[in-house]
Tab-separated table of C-alpha atoms in Angstrom:
chain	number	residue	atom	x	y	z
A	30	PRO	CA	4.275	5.559	11.367
A	31	TYR	CA	6.567	3.093	13.071
A	32	ALA	CA	5.493	-0.013	11.093
A	33	ALA	CA	6.027	1.718	7.743
A	34	ALA	CA	9.478	2.890	8.798
A	35	MET	CA	10.491	-0.585	9.966
A	36	LEU	CA	9.246	-2.181	6.757
A	37	ALA	CA	10.944	0.468	4.613
A	38	ASN	CA	14.238	0.026	6.470
A	39	GLY	CA	14.108	-3.732	5.994
A	40	LEU	CA	13.520	-3.360	2.275
A	41	LEU	CA	16.220	-0.709	1.916
A	42	GLU	CA	18.716	-2.974	3.692
A	43	ARG	CA	18.021	-5.523	0.958
A	44	SER	CA	18.710	-2.942	-1.780
A	45	HIS	CA	15.096	-2.270	-2.771
A	46	SER	CA	13.927	1.215	-3.717
A	47	VAL	CA	11.235	2.419	-1.324
A	48	ASP	CA	8.802	5.320	-1.148
A	49	VAL	CA	6.613	5.778	1.926
A	50	ALA	CA	3.310	7.641	1.785
A	51	GLY	CA	1.618	8.895	4.930
A	52	THR	CA	-1.871	9.095	3.434
A	53	GLY	CA	-3.938	7.339	0.801
A	54	GLN	CA	-3.949	10.461	-1.354
A	55	GLU	CA	-0.170	10.674	-1.256
A	56	ALA	CA	0.072	6.961	-2.118
A	57	LEU	CA	-2.280	7.438	-5.068
A	58	GLU	CA	-0.233	10.355	-6.390
A	59	LEU	CA	3.029	8.409	-6.051
A	60	ALA	CA	1.506	5.387	-7.795
A	61	PHE	CA	0.406	7.543	-10.744
A	62	ILE	CA	3.846	9.074	-11.313
A	63	ASN	CA	6.010	6.011	-10.566
A	64	ASP	CA	6.082	2.545	-12.095
A	65	TYR	CA	6.200	0.313	-9.016
A	66	GLU	CA	6.600	-3.456	-9.181
A	67	ALA	CA	4.790	-3.846	-5.862
A	68	LEU	CA	2.746	-1.779	-3.424
A	69	ILE	CA	2.196	-2.444	0.260
A	70	LEU	CA	-1.037	-0.850	1.439
A	71	ASP	CA	-2.266	-0.432	4.977
A	72	VAL	CA	-5.976	-1.051	5.282
A	73	MET	CA	-6.348	1.734	7.845
A	74	LEU	CA	-4.967	4.936	6.337
A	75	PRO	CA	-5.666	8.363	7.852
A	76	ASP	CA	-7.757	9.685	4.961
A	77	ARG	CA	-9.246	6.567	3.345
A	78	ASP	CA	-9.107	2.805	3.604
A	79	GLY	CA	-6.633	0.681	1.687
A	80	PHE	CA	-9.447	-1.283	0.047
A	81	SER	CA	-10.811	1.782	-1.764
A	82	LEU	CA	-7.280	2.843	-2.672
A	83	CYS	CA	-6.628	-0.582	-4.189
A	84	GLU	CA	-9.894	-0.383	-6.154
A	85	GLU	CA	-8.989	3.050	-7.518
A	86	LEU	CA	-5.505	1.930	-8.506
A	87	ARG	CA	-6.902	-1.071	-10.384
A	88	ALA	CA	-9.653	1.016	-12.023
A	89	ASN	CA	-6.941	3.333	-13.353
A	90	GLY	CA	-4.906	0.495	-14.846
A	91	ASN	CA	-2.267	-0.002	-12.158
A	92	THR	CA	-1.160	-3.649	-12.353
A	93	ALA	CA	1.518	-3.662	-9.636
A	94	TRP	CA	1.470	-6.489	-7.121
A	95	ILE	CA	-0.403	-5.347	-4.015
A	96	LEU	CA	0.112	-6.650	-0.499
A	97	MET	CA	-2.518	-5.515	1.992
A	98	LEU	CA	-1.397	-5.117	5.610
A	99	THR	CA	-3.821	-4.757	8.463
A	100	ALA	CA	-4.212	-5.185	12.178
A	101	ARG	CA	-7.814	-6.213	11.552
A	102	ASP	CA	-8.512	-9.909	11.950
A	103	ALA	CA	-12.173	-10.256	10.983
A	104	LEU	CA	-12.985	-12.726	8.216
A	105	ASP	CA	-14.817	-9.983	6.255
A	106	ASP	CA	-11.640	-7.873	6.187
A	107	ARG	CA	-9.544	-10.793	4.951
A	108	VAL	CA	-12.076	-11.601	2.231
A	109	ALA	CA	-12.284	-7.938	1.151
A	110	GLY	CA	-8.494	-7.835	0.859
């Protein structure tokens, strides 16, 4: 995805370590094996939504900062995030 690549490149240029996952399942697996300081989740992932991924991460004890990105602009989506 273009947005993920642009964001990753920007972070890499500022000397941050970056992993990019193409699906929610891949993101979940990476989050379980790595100790991230922060996660950037897209609300609209191919296999699940970012909200449910965030809930599962928190339920399993992941305390990393989470930034939710979305193209959605409805108030309900912002509140859910």
